[in-house]
């Protein structure tokens, strides 16, 4: 048997193990106990899409008051990278902008985002609005403006704002959403909480 084939066969079990380790955990149900990791406020008090990062079945999830904060988490170099799932609200299935739904989640990396639309994030400032299909995202963009992008197409400049205020009124008052402040916010950030069970 050729050495290359032997090496390939030996690698199969290792590949299977790696796939098991990186398999996504399902999203959790958003409850009244869900508090934004960066803003420290109850998610249900704010409108617009939300997000969550499922750390593990035991530890629960980090919650985010906006889709933009959720994607920002994945770009921050000092944040956790071995999480079990990254989810945002699918606004195509939301009852309204004010009610994105407690179980209405989509894999953030599979979503389509409208960037630059005439809408505000939960704490103010620009939002990137997630949808489960490109058609829904394009329909929203025709109504509210903006451009449709995939997760892979989102840039740090669009999401992190090059250190500018992410959720304030542009005067720098929303320090918790400034890129530098977010990177230094770990010690005081909201801790993960377990939801009412898997959302699916």
Tab-separated table of C-alpha atoms in Angstrom:
chain	number	residue	atom	x	y	z
A	1	UNK	CA	0.000	0.000	0.000
A	2	UNK	CA	1.370	3.391	-0.933
A	3	UNK	CA	2.563	5.632	1.932
A	4	UNK	CA	0.173	8.418	0.881
A	5	UNK	CA	-2.853	6.121	1.098
A	6	UNK	CA	-1.727	4.788	4.491
A	7	UNK	CA	-1.367	8.340	5.806
A	8	UNK	CA	-4.797	9.265	4.492
A	9	UNK	CA	-6.430	6.266	6.192
A	10	UNK	CA	-4.711	7.053	9.479
A	11	UNK	CA	-5.935	10.644	9.283
A	12	UNK	CA	-9.630	9.726	8.981
A	13	UNK	CA	-10.223	9.063	12.707
A	14	UNK	CA	-8.493	12.329	13.593
A	15	UNK	CA	-10.678	14.240	11.154
A	16	UNK	CA	-13.798	12.665	12.655
A	17	UNK	CA	-12.705	13.686	16.163
A	18	UNK	CA	-12.049	17.250	15.040
A	19	UNK	CA	-15.493	17.448	13.444
A	20	UNK	CA	-17.091	16.227	16.686
A	21	UNK	CA	-15.224	18.835	18.706
A	22	UNK	CA	-16.317	21.716	16.481
A	23	UNK	CA	-19.965	20.667	16.042
A	24	UNK	CA	-22.287	23.573	16.861
A	25	UNK	CA	-24.541	23.477	19.896
A	26	UNK	CA	-28.172	24.515	19.347
A	27	UNK	CA	-29.320	28.023	20.323
A	28	UNK	CA	-30.989	28.736	23.639
A	29	UNK	CA	-34.325	30.403	24.262
A	30	UNK	CA	-34.037	34.087	25.127
A	31	UNK	CA	-35.653	34.726	28.521
A	32	UNK	CA	-36.114	37.710	30.808
A	33	UNK	CA	-32.785	36.801	32.446
A	34	UNK	CA	-30.811	37.378	29.226
A	35	UNK	CA	-28.479	40.357	29.717
A	36	UNK	CA	-26.296	41.908	27.008
A	37	UNK	CA	-22.621	41.067	27.411
A	38	UNK	CA	-21.414	44.532	26.443
A	39	UNK	CA	-24.295	46.819	27.449
A	40	UNK	CA	-25.264	45.012	30.677
A	41	UNK	CA	-28.977	45.563	29.985
A	42	UNK	CA	-31.934	43.212	29.627
A	43	UNK	CA	-32.346	42.176	25.982
A	44	UNK	CA	-36.126	42.179	26.073
A	45	UNK	CA	-36.139	45.892	26.849
A	46	UNK	CA	-34.780	46.704	23.386
A	47	UNK	CA	-35.986	46.343	19.813
A	48	UNK	CA	-34.215	44.847	16.816
A	49	UNK	CA	-32.223	41.660	16.173
A	50	UNK	CA	-30.398	39.985	19.035
A	51	UNK	CA	-27.600	37.449	19.267
A	52	UNK	CA	-26.080	34.745	21.401
A	53	UNK	CA	-22.849	32.796	21.643
A	54	UNK	CA	-23.394	29.340	23.109
A	55	UNK	CA	-20.281	28.512	25.112
A	56	UNK	CA	-21.219	24.997	26.238
A	57	UNK	CA	-24.227	23.097	27.545
A	58	UNK	CA	-22.992	23.631	31.090
A	59	UNK	CA	-21.937	27.291	30.860
A	60	UNK	CA	-24.855	28.541	28.789
A	61	UNK	CA	-24.621	31.528	26.456
A	62	UNK	CA	-23.382	35.072	26.181
A	63	UNK	CA	-26.208	37.344	25.021
A	64	UNK	CA	-26.011	40.422	22.801
A	65	UNK	CA	-28.463	43.284	22.380
A	66	UNK	CA	-27.767	43.580	18.649
A	67	UNK	CA	-26.603	41.500	15.711
A	68	UNK	CA	-23.678	43.874	15.296
A	69	UNK	CA	-22.422	43.207	18.839
A	70	UNK	CA	-22.711	39.475	18.172
A	71	UNK	CA	-20.591	39.598	15.033
A	72	UNK	CA	-18.178	41.977	16.783
A	73	UNK	CA	-17.638	39.315	19.459
A	74	UNK	CA	-16.413	36.899	16.791
A	75	UNK	CA	-13.900	39.488	15.543
A	76	UNK	CA	-12.505	40.566	18.912
A	77	UNK	CA	-9.051	38.975	19.390
A	78	UNK	CA	-9.408	38.596	23.168
A	79	UNK	CA	-12.833	36.935	23.159
A	80	UNK	CA	-13.516	33.196	23.371
A	81	UNK	CA	-12.914	31.332	20.106
A	82	UNK	CA	-13.904	27.759	20.977
A	83	UNK	CA	-17.619	28.455	21.480
A	84	UNK	CA	-20.257	25.949	20.438
A	85	UNK	CA	-22.499	28.203	18.352
A	86	UNK	CA	-22.909	31.782	17.101
A	87	UNK	CA	-26.509	32.830	16.444
A	88	UNK	CA	-28.463	35.943	15.442
A	89	UNK	CA	-32.165	36.657	15.032
A	90	UNK	CA	-33.633	35.772	11.642
A	91	UNK	CA	-35.535	38.974	10.954
A	92	UNK	CA	-37.295	37.360	7.990
A	93	UNK	CA	-39.292	35.352	10.538
A	94	UNK	CA	-39.604	38.036	13.208
A	95	UNK	CA	-43.090	39.233	14.148
A	96	UNK	CA	-41.815	42.816	13.904
A	97	UNK	CA	-38.705	44.953	14.466
A	98	UNK	CA	-39.798	45.329	18.081
A	99	UNK	CA	-40.283	41.582	18.529
A	100	UNK	CA	-37.516	39.484	16.935
A	101	UNK	CA	-38.683	36.424	18.903
A	102	UNK	CA	-37.163	34.359	21.737
A	103	UNK	CA	-36.541	31.266	19.582
A	104	UNK	CA	-36.034	32.833	16.168
A	105	UNK	CA	-32.333	32.033	15.619
A	106	UNK	CA	-30.107	31.374	12.640
A	107	UNK	CA	-26.441	30.448	12.434
A	108	UNK	CA	-24.720	33.832	12.212
A	109	UNK	CA	-22.192	32.505	9.720
A	110	UNK	CA	-24.969	31.382	7.354
A	111	UNK	CA	-27.027	34.583	7.556
A	112	UNK	CA	-27.271	37.407	5.021
A	113	UNK	CA	-26.792	40.900	6.448
A	114	UNK	CA	-28.101	44.264	5.316
A	115	UNK	CA	-25.350	46.801	6.022
A	116	UNK	CA	-26.090	50.526	5.976
A	117	UNK	CA	-29.878	50.312	6.281
A	118	UNK	CA	-31.874	53.178	7.757
A	119	UNK	CA	-32.430	51.417	11.093
A	120	UNK	CA	-30.816	51.630	14.517
A	121	UNK	CA	-29.339	48.952	16.750
A	122	UNK	CA	-30.815	48.253	20.189
A	123	UNK	CA	-28.667	50.866	21.941
A	124	UNK	CA	-28.616	53.264	18.982
A	125	UNK	CA	-26.111	53.520	16.153
A	126	UNK	CA	-25.909	51.490	12.961
A	127	UNK	CA	-27.123	47.890	12.858
A	128	UNK	CA	-26.305	45.032	10.509
A	129	UNK	CA	-29.633	43.286	9.986
A	130	UNK	CA	-29.564	39.467	9.635
A	131	UNK	CA	-31.839	37.337	7.461
A	132	UNK	CA	-32.077	33.636	6.738
A	133	UNK	CA	-32.290	34.121	2.981
A	134	UNK	CA	-30.743	36.489	0.462
A	135	UNK	CA	-34.171	37.228	-1.023
A	136	UNK	CA	-35.486	38.467	2.342
A	137	UNK	CA	-32.374	40.560	2.885
A	138	UNK	CA	-32.660	42.114	-0.570
A	139	UNK	CA	-36.335	42.947	0.004
A	140	UNK	CA	-35.433	44.696	3.273
A	141	UNK	CA	-32.607	46.590	1.555
A	142	UNK	CA	-34.987	47.843	-1.142
A	143	UNK	CA	-37.245	49.236	1.572
A	144	UNK	CA	-34.682	50.511	4.101
A	145	UNK	CA	-31.556	50.952	1.994
A	146	UNK	CA	-28.189	49.322	2.472
A	147	UNK	CA	-26.324	46.475	0.794
A	148	UNK	CA	-26.580	42.718	1.300
A	149	UNK	CA	-23.463	40.891	2.487
A	150	UNK	CA	-22.620	37.437	3.775
A	151	UNK	CA	-20.887	36.875	7.118
A	152	UNK	CA	-17.591	36.296	5.316
A	153	UNK	CA	-17.956	39.629	3.490
A	154	UNK	CA	-18.411	41.706	6.646
A	155	UNK	CA	-15.327	43.754	7.452
A	156	UNK	CA	-13.946	44.885	10.838
A	157	UNK	CA	-14.448	48.485	9.701
A	158	UNK	CA	-18.168	47.867	9.164
A	159	UNK	CA	-18.675	45.919	12.361
A	160	UNK	CA	-16.188	47.383	14.827
A	161	UNK	CA	-16.278	50.869	13.381
A	162	UNK	CA	-12.507	51.327	13.665
A	163	UNK	CA	-12.924	52.086	17.373
A	164	UNK	CA	-15.790	54.548	16.921
A	165	UNK	CA	-18.860	54.434	19.149
A	166	UNK	CA	-20.912	51.409	18.061
A	167	UNK	CA	-24.162	52.087	19.853
A	168	UNK	CA	-24.123	55.695	20.988
A	169	UNK	CA	-25.089	58.812	19.067
A	170	UNK	CA	-21.666	59.234	17.513
A	171	UNK	CA	-20.241	61.493	20.244
A	172	UNK	CA	-18.324	58.676	21.908
A	173	UNK	CA	-20.673	58.562	24.916
A	174	UNK	CA	-21.492	54.877	24.420
A	175	UNK	CA	-18.124	53.734	25.726
A	176	UNK	CA	-19.180	50.133	26.179
A	177	UNK	CA	-19.548	49.846	22.408
A	178	UNK	CA	-16.267	51.504	21.502
A	179	UNK	CA	-13.901	48.887	20.066
A	180	UNK	CA	-11.164	49.574	22.610
A	181	UNK	CA	-13.596	49.592	25.507
A	182	UNK	CA	-15.141	46.320	24.335
A	183	UNK	CA	-11.716	44.668	24.275
A	184	UNK	CA	-11.073	45.783	27.886
A	185	UNK	CA	-14.588	44.939	29.074
A	186	UNK	CA	-14.157	41.244	29.953
A	187	UNK	CA	-13.883	41.661	33.720
A	188	UNK	CA	-17.061	43.697	34.022
A	189	UNK	CA	-19.059	42.060	31.263
A	190	UNK	CA	-22.257	40.124	31.836
A	191	UNK	CA	-21.669	36.467	32.586
A	192	UNK	CA	-23.142	33.625	30.496
A	193	UNK	CA	-26.568	32.380	31.456
A	194	UNK	CA	-28.450	29.222	30.609
A	195	UNK	CA	-31.727	29.678	28.801
A	196	UNK	CA	-34.963	27.787	29.168
A	197	UNK	CA	-33.603	25.001	27.009
A	198	UNK	CA	-32.575	24.498	23.418
A	199	UNK	CA	-34.533	26.585	20.971
A	200	UNK	CA	-34.808	23.745	18.552
